[in-house]
Coordinates of C-alpha atoms and ligand atoms in Angstrom, one line a residue:
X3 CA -69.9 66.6 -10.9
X4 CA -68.8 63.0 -11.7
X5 CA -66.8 63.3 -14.9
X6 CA -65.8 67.0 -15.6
X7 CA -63.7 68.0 -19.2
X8 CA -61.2 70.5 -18.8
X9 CA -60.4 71.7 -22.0
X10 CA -58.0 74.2 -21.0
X11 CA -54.6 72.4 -22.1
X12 CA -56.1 71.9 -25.7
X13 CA -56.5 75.7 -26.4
X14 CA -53.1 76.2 -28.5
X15 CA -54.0 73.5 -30.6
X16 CA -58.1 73.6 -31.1
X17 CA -59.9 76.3 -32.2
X18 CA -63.4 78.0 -32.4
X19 CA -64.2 77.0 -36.0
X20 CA -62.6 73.5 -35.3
X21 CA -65.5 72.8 -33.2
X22 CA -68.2 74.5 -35.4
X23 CA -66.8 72.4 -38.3
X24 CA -67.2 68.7 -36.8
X25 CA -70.3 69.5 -35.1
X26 CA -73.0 68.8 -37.6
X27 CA -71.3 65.5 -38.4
X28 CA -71.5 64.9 -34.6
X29 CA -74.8 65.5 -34.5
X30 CA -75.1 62.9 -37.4
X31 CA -73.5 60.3 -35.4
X32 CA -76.1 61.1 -32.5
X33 CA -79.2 60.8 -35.0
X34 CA -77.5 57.9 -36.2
X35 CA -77.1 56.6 -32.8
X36 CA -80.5 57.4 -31.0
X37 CA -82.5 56.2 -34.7
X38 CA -80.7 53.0 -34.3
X39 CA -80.0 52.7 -38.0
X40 CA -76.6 52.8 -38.2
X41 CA -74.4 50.1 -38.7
X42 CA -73.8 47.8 -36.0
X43 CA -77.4 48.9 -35.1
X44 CA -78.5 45.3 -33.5
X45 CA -75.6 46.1 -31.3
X46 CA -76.8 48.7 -29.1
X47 CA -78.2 46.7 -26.5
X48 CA -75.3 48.7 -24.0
X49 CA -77.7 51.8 -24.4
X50 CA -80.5 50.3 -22.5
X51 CA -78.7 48.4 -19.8
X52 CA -78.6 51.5 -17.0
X53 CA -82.3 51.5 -16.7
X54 CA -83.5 48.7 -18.9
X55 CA -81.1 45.6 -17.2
X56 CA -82.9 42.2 -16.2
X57 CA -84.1 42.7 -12.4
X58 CA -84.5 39.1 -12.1
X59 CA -81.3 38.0 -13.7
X60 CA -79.1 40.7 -11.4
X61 CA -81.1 39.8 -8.1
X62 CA -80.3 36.1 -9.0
X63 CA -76.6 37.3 -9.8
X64 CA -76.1 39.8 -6.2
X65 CA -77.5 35.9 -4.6
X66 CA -74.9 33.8 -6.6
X67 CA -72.2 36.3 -5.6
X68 CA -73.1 35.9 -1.4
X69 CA -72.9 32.0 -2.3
X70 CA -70.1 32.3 -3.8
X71 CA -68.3 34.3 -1.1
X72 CA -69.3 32.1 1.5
X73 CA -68.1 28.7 -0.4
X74 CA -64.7 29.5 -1.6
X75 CA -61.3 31.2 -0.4
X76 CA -60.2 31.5 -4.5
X77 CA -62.7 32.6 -7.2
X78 CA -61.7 32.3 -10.4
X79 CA -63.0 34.5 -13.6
X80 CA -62.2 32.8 -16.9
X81 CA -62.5 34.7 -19.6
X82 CA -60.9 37.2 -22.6
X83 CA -61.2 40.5 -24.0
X84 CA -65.0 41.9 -23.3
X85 CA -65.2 38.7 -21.1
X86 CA -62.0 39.6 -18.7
X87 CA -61.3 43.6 -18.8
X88 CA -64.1 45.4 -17.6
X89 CA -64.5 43.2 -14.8
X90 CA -60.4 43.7 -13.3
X91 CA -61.2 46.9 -14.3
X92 CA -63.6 47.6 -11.8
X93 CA -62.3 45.6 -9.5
X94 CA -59.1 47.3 -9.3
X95 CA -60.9 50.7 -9.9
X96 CA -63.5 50.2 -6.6
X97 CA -60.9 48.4 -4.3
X98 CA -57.7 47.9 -5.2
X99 CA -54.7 47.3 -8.1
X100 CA -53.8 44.9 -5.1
X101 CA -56.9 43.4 -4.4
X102 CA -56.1 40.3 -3.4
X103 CA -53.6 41.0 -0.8
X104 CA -56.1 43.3 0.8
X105 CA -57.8 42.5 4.5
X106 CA -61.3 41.5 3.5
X107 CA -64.2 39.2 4.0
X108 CA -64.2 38.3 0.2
X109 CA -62.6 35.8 -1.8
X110 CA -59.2 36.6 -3.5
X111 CA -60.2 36.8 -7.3
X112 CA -57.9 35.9 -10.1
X113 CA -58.1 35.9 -14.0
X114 CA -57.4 33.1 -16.1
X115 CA -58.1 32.5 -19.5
X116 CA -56.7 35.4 -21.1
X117 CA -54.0 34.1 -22.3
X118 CA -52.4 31.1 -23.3
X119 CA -49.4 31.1 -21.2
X120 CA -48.2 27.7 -19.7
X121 CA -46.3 29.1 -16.6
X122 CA -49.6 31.5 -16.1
X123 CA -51.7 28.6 -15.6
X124 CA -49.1 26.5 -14.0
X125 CA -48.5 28.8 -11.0
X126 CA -52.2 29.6 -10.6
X127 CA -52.8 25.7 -10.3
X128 CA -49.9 25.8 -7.2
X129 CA -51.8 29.3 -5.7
X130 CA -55.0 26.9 -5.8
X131 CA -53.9 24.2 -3.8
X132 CA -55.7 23.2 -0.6
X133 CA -57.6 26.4 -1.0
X134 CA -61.8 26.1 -2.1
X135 CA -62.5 27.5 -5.6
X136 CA -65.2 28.7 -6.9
X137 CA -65.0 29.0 -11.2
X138 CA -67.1 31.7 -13.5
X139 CA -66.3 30.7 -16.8
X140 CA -67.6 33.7 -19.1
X141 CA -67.7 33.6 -23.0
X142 CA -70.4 34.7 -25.1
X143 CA -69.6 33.1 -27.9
X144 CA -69.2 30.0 -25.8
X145 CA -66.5 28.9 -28.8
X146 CA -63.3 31.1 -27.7
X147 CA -60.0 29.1 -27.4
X148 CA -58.2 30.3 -24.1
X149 CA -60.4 30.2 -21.6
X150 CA -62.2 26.7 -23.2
X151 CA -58.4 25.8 -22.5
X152 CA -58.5 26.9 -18.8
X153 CA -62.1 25.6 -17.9
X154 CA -60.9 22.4 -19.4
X155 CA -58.5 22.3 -17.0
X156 CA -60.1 23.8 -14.0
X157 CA -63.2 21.6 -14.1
X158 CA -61.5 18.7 -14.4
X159 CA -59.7 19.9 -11.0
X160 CA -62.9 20.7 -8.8
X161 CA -64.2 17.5 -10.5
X162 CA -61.4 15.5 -8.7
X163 CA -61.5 17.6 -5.6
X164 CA -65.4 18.1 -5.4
X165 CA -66.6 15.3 -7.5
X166 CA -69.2 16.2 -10.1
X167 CA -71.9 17.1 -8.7
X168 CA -70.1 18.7 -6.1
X169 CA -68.1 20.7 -8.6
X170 CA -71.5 21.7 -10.6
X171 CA -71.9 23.6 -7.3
X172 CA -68.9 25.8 -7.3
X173 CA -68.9 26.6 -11.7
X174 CA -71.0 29.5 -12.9
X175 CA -71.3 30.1 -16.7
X176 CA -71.7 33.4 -17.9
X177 CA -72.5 33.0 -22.1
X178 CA -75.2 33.4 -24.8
X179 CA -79.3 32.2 -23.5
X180 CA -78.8 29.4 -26.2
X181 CA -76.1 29.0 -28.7
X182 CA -72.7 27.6 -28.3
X183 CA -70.2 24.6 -26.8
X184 CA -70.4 26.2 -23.2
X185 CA -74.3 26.7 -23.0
X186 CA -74.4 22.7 -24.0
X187 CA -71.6 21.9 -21.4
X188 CA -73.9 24.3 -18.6
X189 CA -77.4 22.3 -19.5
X190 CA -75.6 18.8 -19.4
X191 CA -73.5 19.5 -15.9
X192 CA -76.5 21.8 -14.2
X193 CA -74.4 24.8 -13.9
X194 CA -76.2 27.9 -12.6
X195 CA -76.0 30.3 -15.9
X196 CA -76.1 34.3 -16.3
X197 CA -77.1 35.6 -19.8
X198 CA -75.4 37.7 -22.3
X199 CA -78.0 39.5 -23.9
X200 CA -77.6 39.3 -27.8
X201 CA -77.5 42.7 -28.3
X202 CA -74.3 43.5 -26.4
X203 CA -70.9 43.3 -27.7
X204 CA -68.2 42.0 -25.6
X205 CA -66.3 45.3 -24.9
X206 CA -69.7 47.3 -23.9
X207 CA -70.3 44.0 -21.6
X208 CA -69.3 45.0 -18.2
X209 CA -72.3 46.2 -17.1
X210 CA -74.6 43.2 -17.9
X211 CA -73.6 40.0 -16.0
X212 CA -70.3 39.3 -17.9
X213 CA -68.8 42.0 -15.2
X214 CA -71.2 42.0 -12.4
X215 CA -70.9 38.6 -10.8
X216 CA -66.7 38.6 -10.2
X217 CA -67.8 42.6 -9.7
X218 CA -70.9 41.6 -6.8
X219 CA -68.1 38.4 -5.9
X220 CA -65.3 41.2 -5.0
X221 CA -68.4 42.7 -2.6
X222 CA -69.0 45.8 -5.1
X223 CA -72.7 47.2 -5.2
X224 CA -73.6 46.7 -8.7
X225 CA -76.8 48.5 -8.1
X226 CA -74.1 51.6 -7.5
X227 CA -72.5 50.8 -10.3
X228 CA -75.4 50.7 -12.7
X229 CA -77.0 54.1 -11.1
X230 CA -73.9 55.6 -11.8
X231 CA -74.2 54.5 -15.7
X232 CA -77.9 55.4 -15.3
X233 CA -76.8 58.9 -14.0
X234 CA -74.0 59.1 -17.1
X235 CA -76.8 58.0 -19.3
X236 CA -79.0 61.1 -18.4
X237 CA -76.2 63.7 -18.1
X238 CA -75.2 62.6 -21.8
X239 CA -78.6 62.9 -23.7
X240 CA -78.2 65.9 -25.4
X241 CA -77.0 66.9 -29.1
X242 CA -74.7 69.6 -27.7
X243 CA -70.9 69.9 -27.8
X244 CA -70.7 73.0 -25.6
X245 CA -73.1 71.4 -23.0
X246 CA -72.0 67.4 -23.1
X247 CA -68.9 67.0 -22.7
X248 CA -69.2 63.2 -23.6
X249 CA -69.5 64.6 -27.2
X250 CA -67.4 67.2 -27.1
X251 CA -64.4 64.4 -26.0
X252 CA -65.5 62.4 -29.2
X253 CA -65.7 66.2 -31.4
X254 CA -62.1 66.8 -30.0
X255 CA -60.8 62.9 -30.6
X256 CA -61.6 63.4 -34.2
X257 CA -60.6 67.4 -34.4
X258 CA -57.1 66.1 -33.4
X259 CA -56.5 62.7 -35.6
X260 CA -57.5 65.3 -38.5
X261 CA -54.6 67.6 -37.5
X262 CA -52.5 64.0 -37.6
X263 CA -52.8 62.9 -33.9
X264 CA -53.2 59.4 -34.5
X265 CA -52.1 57.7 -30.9
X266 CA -54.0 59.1 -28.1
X267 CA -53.0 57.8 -24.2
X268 CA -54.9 57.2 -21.8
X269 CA -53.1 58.6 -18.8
X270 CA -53.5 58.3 -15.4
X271 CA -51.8 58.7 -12.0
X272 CA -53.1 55.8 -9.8
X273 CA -52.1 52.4 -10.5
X274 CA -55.6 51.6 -9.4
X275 CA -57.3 53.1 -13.1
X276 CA -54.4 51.7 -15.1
X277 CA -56.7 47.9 -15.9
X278 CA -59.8 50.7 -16.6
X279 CA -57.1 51.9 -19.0
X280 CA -56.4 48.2 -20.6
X281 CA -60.4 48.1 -20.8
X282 CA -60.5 51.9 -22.5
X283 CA -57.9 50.4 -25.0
X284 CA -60.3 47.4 -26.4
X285 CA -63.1 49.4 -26.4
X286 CA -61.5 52.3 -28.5
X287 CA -59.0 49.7 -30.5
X288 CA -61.7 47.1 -31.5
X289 CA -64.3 50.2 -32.3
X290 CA -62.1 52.2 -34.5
X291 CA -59.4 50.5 -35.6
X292 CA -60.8 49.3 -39.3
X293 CA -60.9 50.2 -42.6
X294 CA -57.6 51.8 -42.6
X295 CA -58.9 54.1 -40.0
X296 CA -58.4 54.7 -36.3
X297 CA -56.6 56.4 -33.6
X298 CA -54.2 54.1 -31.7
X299 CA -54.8 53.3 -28.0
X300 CA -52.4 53.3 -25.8
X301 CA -51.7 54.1 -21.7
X302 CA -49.6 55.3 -19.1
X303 CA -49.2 55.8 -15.7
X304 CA -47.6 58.1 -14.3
X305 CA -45.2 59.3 -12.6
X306 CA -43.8 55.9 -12.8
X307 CA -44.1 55.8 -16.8
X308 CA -42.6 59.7 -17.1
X309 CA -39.4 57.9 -15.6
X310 CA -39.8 55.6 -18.8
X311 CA -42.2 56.7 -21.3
X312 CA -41.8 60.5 -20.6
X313 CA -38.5 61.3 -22.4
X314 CA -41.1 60.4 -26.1
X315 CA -43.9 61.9 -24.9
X316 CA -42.4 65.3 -24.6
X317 CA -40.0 65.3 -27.2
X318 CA -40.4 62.2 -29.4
X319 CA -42.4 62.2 -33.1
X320 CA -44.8 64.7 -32.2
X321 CA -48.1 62.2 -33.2
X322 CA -49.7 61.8 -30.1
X323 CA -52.3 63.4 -27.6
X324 CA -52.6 62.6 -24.0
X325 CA -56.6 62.3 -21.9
X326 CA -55.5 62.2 -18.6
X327 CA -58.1 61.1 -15.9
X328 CA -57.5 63.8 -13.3
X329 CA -58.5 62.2 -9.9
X330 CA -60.0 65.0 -7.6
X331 CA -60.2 63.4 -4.7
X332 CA -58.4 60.9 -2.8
X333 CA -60.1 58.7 0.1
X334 CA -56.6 58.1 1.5
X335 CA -54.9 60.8 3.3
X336 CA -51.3 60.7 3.6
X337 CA -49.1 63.6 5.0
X338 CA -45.7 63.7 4.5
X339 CA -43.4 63.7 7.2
X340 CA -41.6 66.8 8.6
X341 CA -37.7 66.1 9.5
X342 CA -36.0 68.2 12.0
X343 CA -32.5 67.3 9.8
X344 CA -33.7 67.9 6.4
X345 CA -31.0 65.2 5.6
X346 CA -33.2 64.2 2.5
X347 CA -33.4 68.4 1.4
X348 CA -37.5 67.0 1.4
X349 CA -38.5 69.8 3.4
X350 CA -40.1 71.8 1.2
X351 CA -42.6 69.1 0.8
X352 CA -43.5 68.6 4.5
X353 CA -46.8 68.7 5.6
X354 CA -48.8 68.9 2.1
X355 CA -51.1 65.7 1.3
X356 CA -49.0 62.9 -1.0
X357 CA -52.5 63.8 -3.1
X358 CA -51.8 66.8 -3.4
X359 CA -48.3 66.7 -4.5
X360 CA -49.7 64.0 -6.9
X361 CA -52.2 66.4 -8.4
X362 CA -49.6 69.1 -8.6
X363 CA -47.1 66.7 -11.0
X364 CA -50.2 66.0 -13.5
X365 CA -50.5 70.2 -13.3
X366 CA -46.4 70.1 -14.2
X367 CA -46.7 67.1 -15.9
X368 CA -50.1 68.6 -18.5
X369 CA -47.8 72.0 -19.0
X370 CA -44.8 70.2 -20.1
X371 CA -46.4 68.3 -22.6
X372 CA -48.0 70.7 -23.8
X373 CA -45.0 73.0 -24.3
X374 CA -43.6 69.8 -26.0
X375 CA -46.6 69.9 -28.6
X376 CA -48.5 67.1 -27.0
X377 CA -52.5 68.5 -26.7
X378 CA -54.0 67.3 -23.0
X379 CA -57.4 66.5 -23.0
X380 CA -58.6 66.3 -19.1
X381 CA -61.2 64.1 -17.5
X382 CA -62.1 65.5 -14.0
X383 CA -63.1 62.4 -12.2
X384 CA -64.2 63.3 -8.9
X385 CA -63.6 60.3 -6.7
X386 CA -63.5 56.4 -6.7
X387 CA -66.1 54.3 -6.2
X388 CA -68.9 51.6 -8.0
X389 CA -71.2 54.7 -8.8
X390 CA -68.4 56.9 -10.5
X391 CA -66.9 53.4 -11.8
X392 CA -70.5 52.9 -13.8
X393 CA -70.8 56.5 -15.0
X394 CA -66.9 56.4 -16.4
X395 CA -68.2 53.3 -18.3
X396 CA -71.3 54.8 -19.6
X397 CA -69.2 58.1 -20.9
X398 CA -66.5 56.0 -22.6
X399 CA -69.4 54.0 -24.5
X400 CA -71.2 56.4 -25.3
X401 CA -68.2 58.3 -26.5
X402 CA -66.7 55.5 -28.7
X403 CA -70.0 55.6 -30.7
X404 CA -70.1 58.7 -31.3
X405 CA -66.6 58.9 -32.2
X406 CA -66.9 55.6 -34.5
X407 CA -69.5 57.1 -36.4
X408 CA -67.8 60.8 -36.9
X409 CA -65.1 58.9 -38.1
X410 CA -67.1 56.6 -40.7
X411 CA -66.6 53.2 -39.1
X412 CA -68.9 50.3 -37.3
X413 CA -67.9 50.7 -34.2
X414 CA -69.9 47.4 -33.0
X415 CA -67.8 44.9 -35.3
X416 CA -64.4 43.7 -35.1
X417 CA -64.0 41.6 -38.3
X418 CA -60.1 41.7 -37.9
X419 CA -60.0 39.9 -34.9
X420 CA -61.1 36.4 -36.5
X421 CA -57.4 36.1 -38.6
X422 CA -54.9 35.0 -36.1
X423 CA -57.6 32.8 -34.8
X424 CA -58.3 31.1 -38.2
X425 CA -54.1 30.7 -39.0
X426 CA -53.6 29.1 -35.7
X427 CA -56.6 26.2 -35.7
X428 CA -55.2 25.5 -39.1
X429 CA -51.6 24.7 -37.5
X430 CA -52.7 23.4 -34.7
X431 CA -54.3 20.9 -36.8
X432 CA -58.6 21.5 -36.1
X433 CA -60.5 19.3 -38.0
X434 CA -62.5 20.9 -41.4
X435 CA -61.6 21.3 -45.0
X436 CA -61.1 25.4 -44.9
X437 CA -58.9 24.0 -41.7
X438 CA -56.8 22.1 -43.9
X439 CA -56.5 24.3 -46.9
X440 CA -55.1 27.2 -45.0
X441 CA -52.5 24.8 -43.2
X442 CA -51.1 24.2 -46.8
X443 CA -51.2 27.9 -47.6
X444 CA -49.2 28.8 -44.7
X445 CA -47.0 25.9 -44.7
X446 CA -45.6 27.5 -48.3
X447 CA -45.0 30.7 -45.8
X448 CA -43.1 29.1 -43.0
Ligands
LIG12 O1 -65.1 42.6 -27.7 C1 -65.2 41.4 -28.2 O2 -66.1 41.0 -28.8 C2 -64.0 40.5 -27.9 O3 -63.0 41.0 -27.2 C3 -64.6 39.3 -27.1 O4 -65.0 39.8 -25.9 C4 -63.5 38.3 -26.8 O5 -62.9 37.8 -28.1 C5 -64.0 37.1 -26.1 O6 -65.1 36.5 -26.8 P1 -66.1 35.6 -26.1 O7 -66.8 36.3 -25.0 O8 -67.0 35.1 -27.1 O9 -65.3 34.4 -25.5

């Protein structure tokens, strides 16, 4: 068991003939899905990736990554959205929330790029100095605005430190085989370059070389990692609610936003999963939020967030149901300490596993909520690791297309993404005529 669902929280608020109702129309979405002629259809280029990936291109990308480590103290992954979240993610999923501060025989790893923050980059650049950098610079589109910003100014740094041709040998590209301003920028500098196949969308990217070379750099076994999805991938293939429960979490997603449980959040209890829980927030937001239509994304993690979020979870507008990845196992044990004085009245805690006691306030935590109204769905997940970190991936794509399409959406587009990027070249002044008419209609707005 890598992913178990624990349905046993949700029982007040589902029932038998809720399931029977939505499954034929999830059983549409799966012909819909395996037929490949739904929309979004020249988007599911995600399904084939755990057995179908490019041998070469990986082999070439596991080789980069050892290059990598051995040339550089700092690598830096530049990139936004589908070209930034899954690979923290994992990161901080496999190893560590703290990676960086970690002992290890790896380079520290930061983001940049995903934002447009002046003091972000500012204090990066003073983290950087006298330290060798390696740069990934990962975009499919090639055209994206924030990290164009930030490998503008990072190349021209190694350029000055390594000189050009040195600096060609420390920045890998990661963007589309031939289109776009970065692919032109790779073939003029002779950058080493790492494909993203046409046929994957940036949030179901993690697992093609858009993740896997800052994943392989952080000294993750990718080939774990895609097993794992290859493993999900099998587990998930049939048409069968009461037998997959990667179905039956997209049945119950839509069973529940019919009964007006329009947030779901993501909730876990190790700071470690809460960047797989930024990830899980694209991937769902950018799928089904469109057309009016949706459930909204959001995350926790707990305990901390009960001592701040808690208070509206379990008694706030009652709009809301919690999945909460249950961690089963732990590799770190930590007892706590017995004390002869009992000063701290901690006693009756002394001796059990801090996992255990961690485990036991999701158990309180799940019953509480659910008293309050709030339905728990839980995710059994049994342990951390690249394999389990691949198979999570695999369950929550193959989830958010089944949802999308039970729900009546494309879940491969994201349409509404384009308007803040189109009001702010026309401020900033971009060249072009459609540039220039918007400025004047927003300048009547200002
Ligand atoms: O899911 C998506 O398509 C987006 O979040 C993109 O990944 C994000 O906008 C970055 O795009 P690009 O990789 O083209 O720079």
């Amino acid at each position: 068991m890598t992913i178990r669902l624990n349905d046993k929280y949700l029982q007040n608020f589902i029932t038998a003939e809720d399931y029977a109702g939505i499954a034929p129309r999830i059983s549409d979405a799966h012909e819909t899905l395996v037929n490949k002629n739904g929309a979004g259809n020249d988007f599911l280029g995600w399904t084939e990736l755990p057995d179908g990936y490019d041998r070469e291109e990986i082999a070439r990308l596991v080789q980069a990554a050892e290059k990598i480590k051995k040339s550089c103290d700092v690598f830096i992954a530049i990139g936004i959205g589908g070209s930034y979240l899954g690979a923290r993610a994992a990161i901080e999923f496999c190893k560590s929330a703290r990676y960086n501060n970690l002992k290890k025989d790896t380079p520290d790893i930061y983001f940049s790029g995903n934002d447009i923050s002046a003091s972000n980059l500012a204090e990066l650049l003073e983290i950087y100095e006298g330290k060798d950098i390696c740069i990934n610079v990962i975009s499919k589109s090639g055209t994206t605005t924030e990290p164009a910003i930030s490998f503008r100014v990072f190349r021209e740094l190694l350029e000055k430190k390594y000189g050009k041709e040195g600096a060609a040998e420390r920045i890998f590209v990661t963007t589309d085989k031939a289109r776009g301003k970065l692919k032109e920028l790779a073939d003029a500098n002779g950058y080493e370059t790492f494909v993203v196949p046409d046929d994957v969308g940036g949030r179901f990217s993690v697992l093609t070389p858009v993740g896997l070379l800052p994943i392989a750099v952080a000294g993750i076994d990718v080939y774990d990692m895609l097993n794992g999805a290859l493993a999900s991938k099998k587990a998930y293939a049939e048409c069968d609610i009461e037998k997959n429960d990667c179905y039956k979490y997209a049945a119950i997603r839509n069973i529940l936003l019919e009964k007006g449980k329009s947030v779901e959040i993501l909730a876990t209890y190790e700071s470690s999963l809460a960047m797989t829980a930024e990830w899980w927030k694209q991937l769902y937001g950018e799928s089904e939020g469109k057309d009016k239509k949706g459930i909204f994304p959001a995350s926790v993690t707990f305990t901390t967030d009960l001592h701040s979020l808690g208070q509206f979870i379990q008694e706030g507008s009652r709009i809301m149901f919690e999945t909460v990845i249950d961690l089963v196992n732990s590799s770190d044990k930590m007892e706590i300490p017995y004390d002869e004085s009992n000063s701290d009245g901690l006693n009756f805690v002394a001796g059990k596993d801090l996992h255990y006691v961690n485990r036991t306030a999701f158990m309180a935590t799940a019953m509480a909520h659910v008293d309050g109204g709030v339905p728990n769905i839980v995710l059994e997940l049994e342990k951390r690791g690249a394999f389990e970190f691949g198979y999570l991936v695999y369950f929550f794509e193959l989830a958010c297309a089944i949802s999308g399409y039970t729900l009546g959406v494309n879940p491969f587009d994201q349409p509404g993404v384009e308007a803040y990027k189109k009001n702010m070249f026309a401020l900033l002044g971009k060249p072009g005529a459609e540039h220039e008419k918007l400025r004047d209609e927003l300048a009547k707005k200002m």
